[in-house]
Amino acid sequence: MTVVVTSVLEGCMRGIVRFSQGFSSGIALVVLVLCSVELGSAQNSLREGDPLEFDAPANWAFPADRVAPTYGVDGMVTTIDRVASEIGSEMLRRGGNAIDAAVAVHFALAVVNPEAGNIGGGGFMIVRMADGQIDALDFRETAPLASTRNMFLNETGDVTDRSRIGHLAAGIPGSVAGLWEAHQRFGSLPWKDLVEPSVALAEGMIVHERLAQSLGTHAEKLQQYPATAAVFLANGQPPRVGDRLMQPDLAATLRRIASNGKDGFYQGETAELVEAEMQRGNGIITREDLAHYRAVWRSPIVFQYRDHTVVSMPPPSSGGVAIAKILNIIEGYDLRDVGFLSRDHIHIWTEAAKRAFADRNSYLADPDFVSQPVDVLISDEYAAARRMEIHPEQATPSQQVQPGLQRGGNGGAPQEGEDTTHYSILDNDGNAVAVTTTINSLYGSLVTVTGAGFLLNNEMDDFAIRPNTPNQFGLVQGEENAIEPGKRMLSSMSPTIVLDATGHVRLVTGSPGGPTIISSVAQIISNIVDFNMDLDDATVAPRLHHQHFPDVLSFELNGLDLNIRSALQEMGHTVDERSGYQGNVQSILVLPDGTLAGMADPRRGGAAVGVRHVREVVQ
């Protein structure tokens, strides 16, 4: 492994005071100690050369020669669902910008992708306008005002399932407020025109294979709540492909949103229906909770990776910080020399991820409630110090990988549900939008608001239900993410935009997958920046994940050759093959000639739809 080492002592010393403001004296002490040692930091850029084409392992399900991007010249939309992608693309054709298309896509997904698309959940948006303005919009759910720290524990202090199923599991939805806020700042087409396509879908849509399969697989769960079964299981049976699914209550809710904007959801009839549903099921969301909800504009996480600029979400998303940590650590290695998915490449990646998640799990939470050392965590100096901990031939046991700053923190964040969805949009003017949204688990809390027709999230499970005690996934959840009224739960969602050396958009990307979102997005970026992969190769390449605890390196089914697995085990890594696949990355890559390549991940499908597209391969 080749490492380029430079001295960062002077810059590190200059940063001590700035980095330590607002935190205990332990931070300044640790930074000072780190400054006293030689810190490695690689500044080398990827060497010029042909794009890398990886050799797929035997039996790999997604060989690159059997998938291809969609190419367009005047705009691109890529989502989990072709109908939603077509609707977004149509808004671009009508002269709307990327934000207009995002509004239309989001409401369409609430109809055609009810397992994750939503108006009853929340999410995050990264915006990069053509004039260079960048913003991060936080429309994450919040805890109801009546929430209490131990609300999901029973009389003996044990964790119940009430944070995952039923009315009490729901946080205050943020999606409608978020899309309204984005449109108020950046939209160009009339709001009503953007919501109307989703109204038409809710009035009656033809069920396609993906939706039929999802509803069929989860029919037993959906039957637990009568209002949910009434929407999705007519006569007790899930719809079949080609059936017409009509959602009149949802259509009425969407009409109120179309006519009255944010107030059509958080006030009036819809708010009354939500409160009535809560009272019916012993939930705690009130009209007051809904009326007080606000989406928040935040400063995005921005960092340099080789000669690129990465823009991602700040807390309460952990995504931007963790991605920065992983990439900043591996920047110290010439990965092209190391070799893609070689033993050393995977070792470097795994050790970087362990350290990123150790810090992620200990320090990050809602920034309106908890002060956090974000500037330290995403700095090159801190990454260089963490990099020095990595042994070139030996895995570091996770119990020996501690959070790197001597401040608070104990354990980690909960395992976010994997059933999220992401969409990426780029318009003809160069405005870019990346949005990741979720209701947490598949179909959220399973509760549909009677008379309003939409599913509620179960995001309360993303809080630390019982701090400092292992949860059902073996993760120890920290005090920073404990339940408090009005607080936003920590997330892994990582909508991300990457700029090239000239400051122009090169990549718009994101994924579902709970904590694997961070791993998937970071690997897509590395595949493109480090290995100069084409978008199809970068997307279909096998993915890895390590989240500090449990101390397991997981990889996709048939994703690694046996000899590589054995070599990693000899280094001390515990290696585990998934039974399936990781993530569903939806990406847009700007090619050197300005052509747009859009790619819906073949792992779960979807569609990229270009405006005035020059050629298209349908997956």
Coordinates of C-alpha atoms in Angstrom, one line a residue:
M1 CA 0.0 0.0 0.0
T2 CA 1.4 3.4 -1.0
V3 CA 0.7 6.3 1.4
V4 CA 1.6 9.9 0.7
V5 CA 2.5 11.6 4.0
T6 CA 2.5 15.3 4.6
S7 CA 3.0 17.4 7.7
V8 CA -0.2 19.0 8.9
L9 CA 1.1 20.2 12.3
E10 CA 0.9 23.9 11.5
G11 CA -2.7 23.7 10.3
C12 CA -3.7 21.4 13.1
M13 CA -2.4 23.8 15.7
R14 CA -4.2 26.7 14.1
G15 CA -7.4 24.7 14.3
I16 CA -7.3 23.8 18.0
V17 CA -9.1 26.8 19.3
R18 CA -11.7 26.8 16.5
F19 CA -12.4 23.1 16.7
S20 CA -12.6 23.0 20.5
Q21 CA -15.1 25.8 20.9
G22 CA -18.3 24.6 22.5
F23 CA -16.9 21.3 23.8
S24 CA -15.1 20.1 26.8
S25 CA -11.4 20.7 27.3
G26 CA -10.8 17.1 26.4
I27 CA -11.3 17.9 22.7
A28 CA -8.5 20.5 22.7
L29 CA -6.3 18.1 24.6
V30 CA -6.9 15.3 22.1
V31 CA -6.3 17.6 19.1
L32 CA -3.1 18.9 20.7
V33 CA -1.9 15.3 21.2
L34 CA -2.8 14.5 17.6
C35 CA -0.9 17.5 16.4
S36 CA 2.2 16.3 18.2
V37 CA 2.5 13.2 16.0
E38 CA 3.2 12.9 12.4
L39 CA -0.1 12.8 10.6
G40 CA -0.5 11.1 7.2
S41 CA -2.6 12.8 4.6
A42 CA -2.6 12.0 1.0
Q43 CA -3.2 14.8 -1.5
N44 CA -2.7 12.7 -4.6
S45 CA -5.4 12.8 -7.2
L46 CA -6.4 9.9 -9.4
R47 CA -3.9 9.4 -12.2
E48 CA -5.0 9.9 -15.7
G49 CA -6.1 6.7 -17.4
D50 CA -8.9 4.6 -18.8
P51 CA -11.9 4.0 -16.6
L52 CA -11.6 0.8 -14.5
E53 CA -13.7 -2.1 -15.5
F54 CA -13.9 -4.5 -12.5
D55 CA -13.9 -8.2 -13.0
A56 CA -17.2 -9.5 -11.6
P57 CA -16.9 -12.4 -9.2
A58 CA -18.3 -15.7 -10.2
N59 CA -22.1 -15.9 -10.0
W60 CA -22.4 -12.1 -9.5
A61 CA -26.0 -11.2 -10.3
F62 CA -25.3 -7.8 -11.9
P63 CA -22.6 -8.0 -14.6
A64 CA -22.1 -4.5 -16.1
D65 CA -22.5 -5.7 -19.7
R66 CA -26.1 -6.6 -19.0
V67 CA -27.2 -3.2 -17.6
A68 CA -26.8 0.3 -19.0
P69 CA -27.6 3.9 -18.0
T70 CA -30.2 6.1 -19.7
Y71 CA -28.6 9.0 -21.5
G72 CA -30.1 12.5 -21.9
V73 CA -29.1 16.0 -22.7
D74 CA -31.6 18.4 -21.2
G75 CA -32.4 16.9 -17.8
M76 CA -32.6 13.6 -15.9
V77 CA -34.8 12.1 -13.2
T78 CA -34.1 8.7 -11.6
T79 CA -36.3 7.1 -9.0
I80 CA -37.5 3.7 -7.7
D81 CA -40.6 3.9 -9.9
R82 CA -40.9 4.6 -13.6
V83 CA -44.3 6.5 -13.2
A84 CA -42.7 8.9 -10.7
S85 CA -39.6 9.4 -12.9
E86 CA -41.9 10.1 -15.9
I87 CA -43.9 12.7 -13.9
G88 CA -40.7 14.4 -12.8
S89 CA -39.3 14.4 -16.3
E90 CA -42.6 15.9 -17.6
M91 CA -42.2 18.8 -15.2
L92 CA -38.8 19.5 -16.6
R93 CA -40.2 19.4 -20.2
R94 CA -42.8 21.9 -19.1
G95 CA -40.0 24.3 -18.2
G96 CA -39.9 23.6 -14.5
N97 CA -36.6 23.3 -12.6
A98 CA -35.2 20.4 -10.5
I99 CA -37.0 21.6 -7.4
D100 CA -40.4 21.6 -9.3
A101 CA -39.6 18.1 -10.5
A102 CA -38.7 17.0 -7.0
V103 CA -42.1 18.2 -5.6
A104 CA -44.0 16.2 -8.3
V105 CA -41.8 13.1 -7.9
H106 CA -42.2 13.1 -4.1
F107 CA -46.0 13.2 -4.1
A108 CA -46.2 10.7 -6.9
L109 CA -44.0 8.3 -4.9
A110 CA -46.4 8.7 -2.0
V111 CA -49.0 7.0 -4.2
V112 CA -47.1 4.5 -6.3
N113 CA -44.5 3.4 -3.7
P114 CA -46.4 3.3 -0.3
E115 CA -43.8 1.1 1.3
A116 CA -41.4 4.1 1.5
G117 CA -42.6 7.0 -0.6
N118 CA -44.7 9.2 1.7
I119 CA -46.5 12.2 3.0
G120 CA -46.6 10.6 6.4
G121 CA -42.8 10.5 6.9
G122 CA -39.8 12.8 6.4
G123 CA -36.4 13.1 4.9
F124 CA -33.6 15.3 3.7
M125 CA -32.8 17.3 0.5
I126 CA -29.5 18.6 -0.9
V127 CA -29.9 21.4 -3.4
R128 CA -27.2 22.8 -5.6
M129 CA -28.4 25.6 -7.8
A130 CA -26.8 26.5 -11.1
D131 CA -25.5 29.8 -9.6
G132 CA -23.5 27.8 -7.1
Q133 CA -25.8 28.1 -4.1
I134 CA -25.9 25.0 -2.0
D135 CA -28.4 24.2 0.7
A136 CA -29.5 21.3 2.9
L137 CA -33.2 21.0 3.9
D138 CA -34.0 19.0 7.0
F139 CA -37.6 17.7 7.0
R140 CA -37.0 14.9 9.4
E141 CA -39.8 13.9 11.7
T142 CA -39.9 15.2 15.3
A143 CA -41.0 13.6 18.5
P144 CA -44.5 14.7 19.6
L145 CA -44.7 17.2 22.5
A146 CA -46.1 14.5 24.8
S147 CA -43.1 12.2 24.2
T148 CA -41.2 10.9 27.3
R149 CA -37.7 9.4 27.6
N150 CA -38.9 6.0 28.6
M151 CA -42.2 5.8 26.7
F152 CA -41.3 2.5 25.0
L153 CA -40.2 0.6 28.1
N154 CA -42.5 -1.7 30.1
E155 CA -42.9 -1.9 33.9
T156 CA -39.7 -3.9 34.2
G157 CA -37.7 -1.6 32.0
D158 CA -37.6 -3.8 28.9
V159 CA -38.1 -2.5 25.4
T160 CA -41.5 -3.1 23.8
D161 CA -42.5 -3.2 20.1
R162 CA -44.6 0.0 20.5
S163 CA -41.8 2.0 18.9
R164 CA -42.1 0.0 15.7
I165 CA -45.7 -0.9 15.3
G166 CA -48.8 1.1 16.0
H167 CA -49.9 4.7 16.6
L168 CA -47.3 5.5 19.3
A169 CA -44.4 4.8 16.9
A170 CA -45.1 7.8 14.7
G171 CA -43.2 11.0 14.7
I172 CA -44.6 14.3 13.4
P173 CA -44.5 13.9 9.5
G174 CA -42.2 16.4 7.7
S175 CA -42.5 15.6 4.0
V176 CA -45.2 18.1 3.1
A177 CA -43.6 20.9 5.0
G178 CA -40.2 20.1 3.4
L179 CA -41.5 20.1 -0.2
W180 CA -43.5 23.2 0.5
E181 CA -40.4 25.0 1.9
A182 CA -38.2 23.9 -1.0
H183 CA -40.8 25.1 -3.5
Q184 CA -41.2 28.5 -1.7
R185 CA -37.5 29.1 -2.0
F186 CA -36.6 27.7 -5.4
G187 CA -39.7 26.5 -7.3
S188 CA -40.9 28.1 -10.5
L189 CA -44.1 26.2 -11.6
P190 CA -47.3 26.6 -9.7
W191 CA -47.5 24.4 -6.7
K192 CA -50.9 23.0 -7.6
D193 CA -49.7 21.9 -11.0
L194 CA -47.0 19.8 -9.3
V195 CA -49.3 18.0 -6.9
E196 CA -52.1 17.3 -9.4
P197 CA -50.5 14.3 -11.1
S198 CA -50.4 12.5 -7.7
V199 CA -54.1 13.3 -7.2
A200 CA -54.8 11.6 -10.5
L201 CA -52.8 8.5 -9.5
A202 CA -54.6 8.2 -6.2
E203 CA -57.9 8.4 -7.9
G204 CA -57.0 5.2 -9.8
M205 CA -53.7 3.6 -11.0
I206 CA -52.8 0.4 -12.7
V207 CA -50.9 -1.8 -10.3
H208 CA -47.5 -2.8 -11.7
E209 CA -45.4 -5.8 -10.8
R210 CA -43.2 -4.1 -8.1
L211 CA -46.2 -2.8 -6.2
A212 CA -48.1 -6.0 -6.5
Q213 CA -45.2 -8.1 -5.2
S214 CA -44.6 -5.7 -2.3
L215 CA -48.2 -5.7 -1.2
G216 CA -48.5 -9.5 -1.6
T217 CA -45.4 -10.1 0.4
H218 CA -46.6 -7.9 3.3
A219 CA -50.3 -8.6 3.2
E220 CA -50.4 -10.3 6.5
K221 CA -48.7 -7.3 8.3
L222 CA -51.0 -4.8 6.5
Q223 CA -54.1 -6.7 7.8
Q224 CA -53.4 -5.7 11.4
Y225 CA -55.0 -2.3 10.9
P226 CA -58.4 -2.1 9.3
A227 CA -57.9 1.3 7.6
T228 CA -54.7 0.0 6.0
A229 CA -56.3 -3.2 4.9
A230 CA -59.2 -1.2 3.4
V231 CA -56.8 0.7 1.2
F232 CA -54.4 -2.0 0.0
L233 CA -56.3 -5.3 0.5
A234 CA -59.7 -5.2 -1.2
N235 CA -61.8 -8.1 0.0
G236 CA -58.8 -9.2 2.1
Q237 CA -56.5 -9.8 -0.9
P238 CA -53.6 -7.8 -2.3
P239 CA -54.1 -6.4 -5.9
R240 CA -52.6 -8.3 -8.8
V241 CA -50.6 -6.8 -11.7
G242 CA -53.0 -5.0 -14.0
D243 CA -55.7 -4.4 -11.3
R244 CA -56.8 -0.8 -10.7
L245 CA -56.0 0.5 -7.3
M246 CA -58.1 3.4 -6.1
Q247 CA -57.3 5.5 -3.1
P248 CA -60.0 8.1 -2.8
D249 CA -59.1 9.3 0.8
L250 CA -55.5 9.8 -0.3
A251 CA -56.7 11.7 -3.4
A252 CA -58.8 14.0 -1.2
T253 CA -55.8 14.6 1.1
L254 CA -53.6 15.5 -1.9
R255 CA -56.3 17.9 -3.2
R256 CA -56.2 19.8 0.1
I257 CA -52.4 19.9 -0.2
A258 CA -52.6 21.1 -3.8
S259 CA -55.1 23.8 -3.0
N260 CA -53.7 25.0 0.4
G261 CA -50.1 24.0 0.4
K262 CA -48.5 23.1 3.7
D263 CA -51.7 24.3 5.6
G264 CA -53.7 21.7 3.7
F265 CA -51.8 19.0 5.7
Y266 CA -50.8 20.5 9.0
Q267 CA -54.1 22.4 9.6
G268 CA -57.8 21.9 8.9
E269 CA -59.4 18.6 7.9
T270 CA -56.2 16.5 7.5
A271 CA -54.9 17.6 10.9
E272 CA -58.2 16.7 12.5
L273 CA -58.2 13.3 10.9
V274 CA -54.7 12.6 12.2
E275 CA -55.6 13.6 15.7
A276 CA -58.7 11.5 15.6
E277 CA -56.6 8.5 14.4
M278 CA -54.2 9.1 17.3
Q279 CA -57.1 9.1 19.8
R280 CA -58.5 6.0 18.3
G281 CA -55.2 4.1 18.6
N282 CA -53.8 5.6 21.9
G283 CA -51.2 7.7 20.0
I284 CA -50.0 11.1 21.1
I285 CA -49.8 13.3 18.0
T286 CA -52.1 16.3 18.3
R287 CA -53.1 19.2 16.0
E288 CA -50.8 21.3 18.1
D289 CA -47.9 19.1 17.1
L290 CA -48.8 19.3 13.5
A291 CA -49.2 23.1 13.6
H292 CA -45.8 23.6 15.2
Y293 CA -43.8 21.4 12.8
R294 CA -41.2 23.3 10.7
A295 CA -38.7 22.1 8.0
V296 CA -35.3 23.6 8.7
W297 CA -32.6 24.8 6.3
R298 CA -29.1 23.8 7.5
S299 CA -25.6 24.3 6.3
P300 CA -24.6 21.2 4.4
I301 CA -21.5 19.1 5.0
V302 CA -19.0 20.2 2.4
F303 CA -15.5 18.6 2.1
Q304 CA -12.9 18.0 -0.5
Y305 CA -12.2 14.5 -1.7
R306 CA -9.1 14.4 -4.0
D307 CA -9.9 17.1 -6.6
H308 CA -13.7 16.9 -6.0
T309 CA -16.1 18.7 -3.7
V310 CA -18.7 16.5 -1.9
V311 CA -21.9 18.1 -0.6
S312 CA -24.0 16.0 1.8
M313 CA -26.4 16.2 4.8
P314 CA -25.5 17.5 8.2
P315 CA -27.0 16.3 11.5
P316 CA -29.6 15.1 12.3
S317 CA -28.4 13.0 9.4
S318 CA -25.2 11.2 10.2
G319 CA -24.6 10.6 6.5
G320 CA -22.5 13.6 5.5
V321 CA -20.2 13.3 8.5
A322 CA -19.7 9.6 8.2
I323 CA -19.1 9.7 4.5
A324 CA -16.6 12.4 5.0
K325 CA -14.8 10.3 7.6
I326 CA -14.6 7.3 5.4
L327 CA -13.4 9.1 2.3
N328 CA -11.0 11.3 4.1
I329 CA -9.3 8.3 5.7
I330 CA -9.0 6.3 2.4
E331 CA -7.7 9.4 0.6
G332 CA -4.4 8.6 2.1
Y333 CA -4.0 5.6 -0.1
D334 CA -3.5 5.2 -3.9
L335 CA -6.4 2.9 -4.4
R336 CA -5.6 2.5 -8.1
D337 CA -2.3 0.8 -7.1
V338 CA -3.9 -1.2 -4.3
G339 CA -6.5 -2.7 -6.7
F340 CA -10.3 -2.6 -6.7
L341 CA -11.8 -5.1 -4.2
S342 CA -8.4 -6.5 -3.5
R343 CA -7.6 -7.7 0.0
D344 CA -5.8 -4.4 0.8
H345 CA -8.6 -2.3 -0.7
I346 CA -11.2 -4.0 1.4
H347 CA -9.1 -3.9 4.5
I348 CA -8.5 -0.2 4.1
W349 CA -12.2 0.4 3.5
T350 CA -13.3 -1.7 6.5
E351 CA -10.9 0.0 8.9
A352 CA -12.0 3.4 7.7
A353 CA -15.7 2.5 8.1
K354 CA -15.1 1.1 11.7
R355 CA -13.7 4.5 12.8
A356 CA -16.3 6.5 11.0
F357 CA -19.2 4.6 12.6
A358 CA -17.5 4.6 16.0
D359 CA -17.7 8.4 15.9
R360 CA -21.0 8.6 14.2
N361 CA -22.6 6.4 16.8
S362 CA -21.2 8.4 19.7
Y363 CA -21.4 12.1 18.9
L364 CA -24.2 12.8 16.3
A365 CA -27.8 13.7 17.0
D366 CA -30.2 16.6 16.5
P367 CA -28.0 19.7 16.5
D368 CA -30.8 21.8 18.0
F369 CA -30.5 19.6 21.2
V370 CA -26.9 18.4 21.2
S371 CA -23.6 20.3 20.5
Q372 CA -21.4 18.2 18.1
P373 CA -17.8 18.4 17.0
V374 CA -18.7 18.2 13.3
D375 CA -15.8 20.4 12.1
V376 CA -13.3 18.1 13.8
L377 CA -14.9 14.9 12.6
I378 CA -14.8 16.0 8.9
S379 CA -11.3 17.6 9.0
D380 CA -8.3 16.2 7.1
E381 CA -6.2 16.4 10.2
Y382 CA -8.6 14.2 12.2
A383 CA -8.8 11.7 9.4
A384 CA -5.0 11.6 9.2
A385 CA -4.8 10.8 12.9
R386 CA -7.4 8.0 12.6
R387 CA -5.6 6.7 9.5
M388 CA -2.4 6.3 11.5
E389 CA -4.3 3.8 13.7
I390 CA -4.7 1.4 10.8
H391 CA -2.3 -1.6 10.7
P392 CA -1.5 -2.5 7.1
E393 CA -1.7 -6.3 7.7
Q394 CA -4.0 -6.7 10.6
A395 CA -7.6 -5.9 11.4
T396 CA -8.3 -3.8 14.5
P397 CA -11.0 -5.5 16.7
S398 CA -14.0 -3.2 17.0
Q399 CA -13.8 -3.1 20.8
Q400 CA -10.4 -1.5 20.4
V401 CA -11.7 1.1 18.0
Q402 CA -13.0 3.9 20.3
P403 CA -14.5 7.2 19.4
G404 CA -11.6 9.5 18.6
L405 CA -12.6 12.5 20.8
Q406 CA -12.7 12.6 24.6
R407 CA -16.2 14.0 24.9
G408 CA -19.4 12.5 26.0
G409 CA -20.8 9.8 23.7
N410 CA -21.5 6.3 24.7
G411 CA -22.4 3.7 22.1
G412 CA -24.4 4.3 19.1
A413 CA -27.5 5.1 17.1
P414 CA -30.3 2.7 16.4
Q415 CA -30.5 0.7 13.2
E416 CA -32.7 2.8 10.9
G417 CA -35.2 0.9 8.8
E418 CA -33.9 -0.1 5.3
D419 CA -37.1 0.7 3.5
T420 CA -36.3 4.2 2.4
T421 CA -36.3 5.6 -1.1
H422 CA -34.1 8.1 -2.9
Y423 CA -34.4 10.2 -6.1
S424 CA -31.9 12.3 -8.0
I425 CA -32.8 15.1 -10.4
L426 CA -30.7 17.4 -12.7
D427 CA -32.3 20.0 -15.0
N428 CA -31.1 21.7 -18.2
D429 CA -29.8 24.7 -16.3
G430 CA -27.6 22.7 -14.0
N431 CA -29.8 22.8 -10.9
A432 CA -29.4 19.5 -9.0
V433 CA -31.5 18.0 -6.2
A434 CA -30.8 14.8 -4.2
V435 CA -33.6 13.6 -1.9
T436 CA -33.8 10.7 0.5
T437 CA -37.1 10.1 2.3
T438 CA -38.6 7.4 4.5
I439 CA -41.3 6.1 6.8
N440 CA -38.6 3.9 8.3
S441 CA -39.8 0.3 8.2
L442 CA -41.7 -1.2 5.2
Y443 CA -45.1 0.5 5.4
G444 CA -43.9 2.4 8.5
S445 CA -46.0 1.9 11.6
L446 CA -48.6 0.0 9.5
V447 CA -51.2 2.6 10.6
T448 CA -53.2 4.4 7.9
V449 CA -55.0 7.6 8.9
T450 CA -58.7 6.8 8.6
G451 CA -60.3 9.2 6.1
A452 CA -57.0 10.6 5.0
G453 CA -55.6 7.5 3.3
F454 CA -51.8 7.8 4.1
L455 CA -49.5 5.6 6.2
L456 CA -47.8 7.0 9.2
N457 CA -44.1 6.5 9.9
N458 CA -42.5 4.5 12.8
E459 CA -39.5 6.9 13.1
M460 CA -39.7 7.0 16.9
D461 CA -37.8 3.7 16.8
D462 CA -34.8 5.7 15.5
F463 CA -34.3 7.3 18.9
A464 CA -32.3 5.6 21.6
I465 CA -35.2 3.8 23.2
R466 CA -33.1 2.8 26.2
P467 CA -29.8 4.7 26.2
N468 CA -26.5 2.8 26.9
T469 CA -28.1 -0.6 26.5
P470 CA -27.7 -2.9 23.4
N471 CA -30.8 -2.7 21.3
Q472 CA -32.4 -5.5 19.2
F473 CA -29.5 -5.1 16.7
G474 CA -26.7 -5.3 19.2
L475 CA -26.0 -1.5 19.0
V476 CA -25.5 0.5 22.1
Q477 CA -27.5 3.7 21.8
G478 CA -26.1 6.9 23.2
E479 CA -27.6 9.6 25.4
E480 CA -27.3 12.1 22.6
N481 CA -30.1 10.4 20.7
A482 CA -32.4 9.8 23.7
I483 CA -36.1 10.8 23.2
E484 CA -37.1 14.4 24.0
P485 CA -40.2 16.3 22.9
G486 CA -39.7 18.2 19.6
K487 CA -36.4 16.4 18.9
R488 CA -35.4 14.9 15.6
M489 CA -34.1 11.4 15.6
L490 CA -30.7 10.6 14.1
S491 CA -30.7 9.2 10.6
S492 CA -28.3 7.6 8.1
M493 CA -30.0 9.1 5.0
S494 CA -27.3 10.6 2.8
P495 CA -28.5 12.6 -0.3
T496 CA -25.3 13.7 -1.9
I497 CA -24.0 15.9 -4.8
V498 CA -20.4 15.8 -6.0
L499 CA -18.8 18.6 -7.9
D500 CA -15.8 18.3 -10.2
A501 CA -12.6 20.2 -10.0
T502 CA -14.2 23.1 -11.9
G503 CA -17.1 23.4 -9.5
H504 CA -19.7 21.9 -11.8
V505 CA -22.0 19.0 -10.8
R506 CA -20.5 15.7 -11.6
L507 CA -22.7 13.2 -9.6
V508 CA -26.1 13.3 -7.9
T509 CA -26.7 10.2 -5.8
G510 CA -28.2 8.5 -2.8
S511 CA -29.7 5.3 -1.6
P512 CA -32.0 3.5 0.9
G513 CA -30.6 0.9 3.2
G514 CA -30.5 2.1 6.9
P515 CA -26.9 2.4 8.0
T516 CA -25.7 0.8 4.8
I517 CA -26.8 4.0 3.0
I518 CA -23.5 5.6 4.2
S519 CA -21.4 2.7 2.9
S520 CA -23.3 2.5 -0.4
V521 CA -23.0 6.2 -1.2
A522 CA -19.4 6.5 -0.1
Q523 CA -18.5 3.5 -2.3
I524 CA -20.3 5.0 -5.4
I525 CA -18.2 8.2 -4.9
S526 CA -15.0 6.2 -4.5
N527 CA -15.8 4.0 -7.5
I528 CA -16.2 7.1 -9.7
V529 CA -13.5 9.4 -8.3
D530 CA -10.8 6.8 -7.4
F531 CA -11.3 4.3 -10.1
N532 CA -12.9 6.6 -12.8
M533 CA -15.6 4.0 -13.4
D534 CA -18.5 4.5 -15.7
L535 CA -21.8 4.9 -14.0
D536 CA -22.9 1.4 -14.8
D537 CA -19.8 -0.2 -13.4
A538 CA -19.8 2.0 -10.3
T539 CA -23.4 1.1 -9.6
V540 CA -23.3 -2.7 -10.1
A541 CA -20.0 -3.3 -8.4
P542 CA -20.3 -5.4 -5.2
R543 CA -20.8 -3.4 -2.0
L544 CA -19.4 -3.7 1.5
H545 CA -20.6 -2.6 4.9
H546 CA -19.1 -2.3 8.4
Q547 CA -20.8 -0.3 11.2
H548 CA -18.3 -0.7 14.1
F549 CA -20.6 -3.0 16.1
P550 CA -21.2 -5.8 15.5
D551 CA -17.6 -6.4 14.4
V552 CA -18.6 -7.9 11.0
L553 CA -17.6 -7.0 7.5
S554 CA -20.7 -7.9 5.4
F555 CA -20.7 -8.2 1.6
E556 CA -23.4 -8.9 -1.0
L557 CA -24.4 -12.4 -2.1
N558 CA -21.6 -13.8 -4.3
G559 CA -19.9 -10.4 -4.1
L560 CA -16.4 -11.6 -3.1
D561 CA -14.2 -14.4 -4.4
L562 CA -13.3 -17.1 -1.9
N563 CA -9.6 -16.4 -1.9
I564 CA -10.3 -12.7 -1.0
R565 CA -12.6 -13.8 1.8
S566 CA -9.9 -16.2 3.1
A567 CA -7.2 -13.5 2.9
L568 CA -9.4 -11.1 4.9
Q569 CA -10.1 -13.7 7.6
E570 CA -6.3 -14.3 7.9
M571 CA -6.0 -10.6 8.7
G572 CA -8.5 -10.9 11.5
H573 CA -11.7 -9.7 9.8
T574 CA -15.0 -11.5 10.5
V575 CA -16.5 -11.8 7.1
D576 CA -20.2 -12.5 6.4
E577 CA -22.1 -12.9 3.2
R578 CA -25.5 -11.3 3.0
S579 CA -28.4 -13.4 1.7
G580 CA -29.2 -10.6 -0.7
Y581 CA -28.1 -7.2 -1.8
Q582 CA -27.3 -3.8 -0.4
G583 CA -29.1 -0.5 -1.2
N584 CA -30.8 0.9 -4.3
V585 CA -28.6 3.7 -5.5
Q586 CA -30.3 6.2 -7.9
S587 CA -27.6 8.3 -9.6
I588 CA -27.0 10.9 -12.3
L589 CA -23.4 11.3 -13.7
V590 CA -22.5 14.2 -15.9
L591 CA -20.2 13.0 -18.7
P592 CA -17.3 15.2 -20.0
D593 CA -19.3 16.3 -23.0
G594 CA -22.2 17.4 -20.9
T595 CA -24.4 14.3 -21.6
L596 CA -26.3 13.1 -18.6
A597 CA -26.1 9.4 -17.6
G598 CA -28.9 8.3 -15.3
M599 CA -28.9 4.9 -13.6
A600 CA -31.5 3.1 -11.5
D601 CA -29.8 0.4 -9.5
P602 CA -30.7 -3.1 -10.8
R603 CA -30.8 -4.4 -7.2
R604 CA -34.3 -3.2 -6.7
G605 CA -35.0 -1.5 -10.1
G606 CA -36.6 1.8 -10.9
A607 CA -36.1 4.0 -13.9
A608 CA -34.0 6.9 -15.1
V609 CA -35.9 9.1 -17.5
G610 CA -34.1 11.8 -19.5
V611 CA -35.4 14.9 -21.2
R612 CA -34.8 14.8 -24.9
H613 CA -32.9 11.6 -24.2
V614 CA -30.6 10.4 -26.9
R615 CA -30.8 6.7 -26.1
E616 CA -32.2 4.5 -23.4
V617 CA -31.8 1.0 -22.2
V618 CA -34.8 -0.1 -20.1
Q619 CA -34.0 -2.5 -17.2

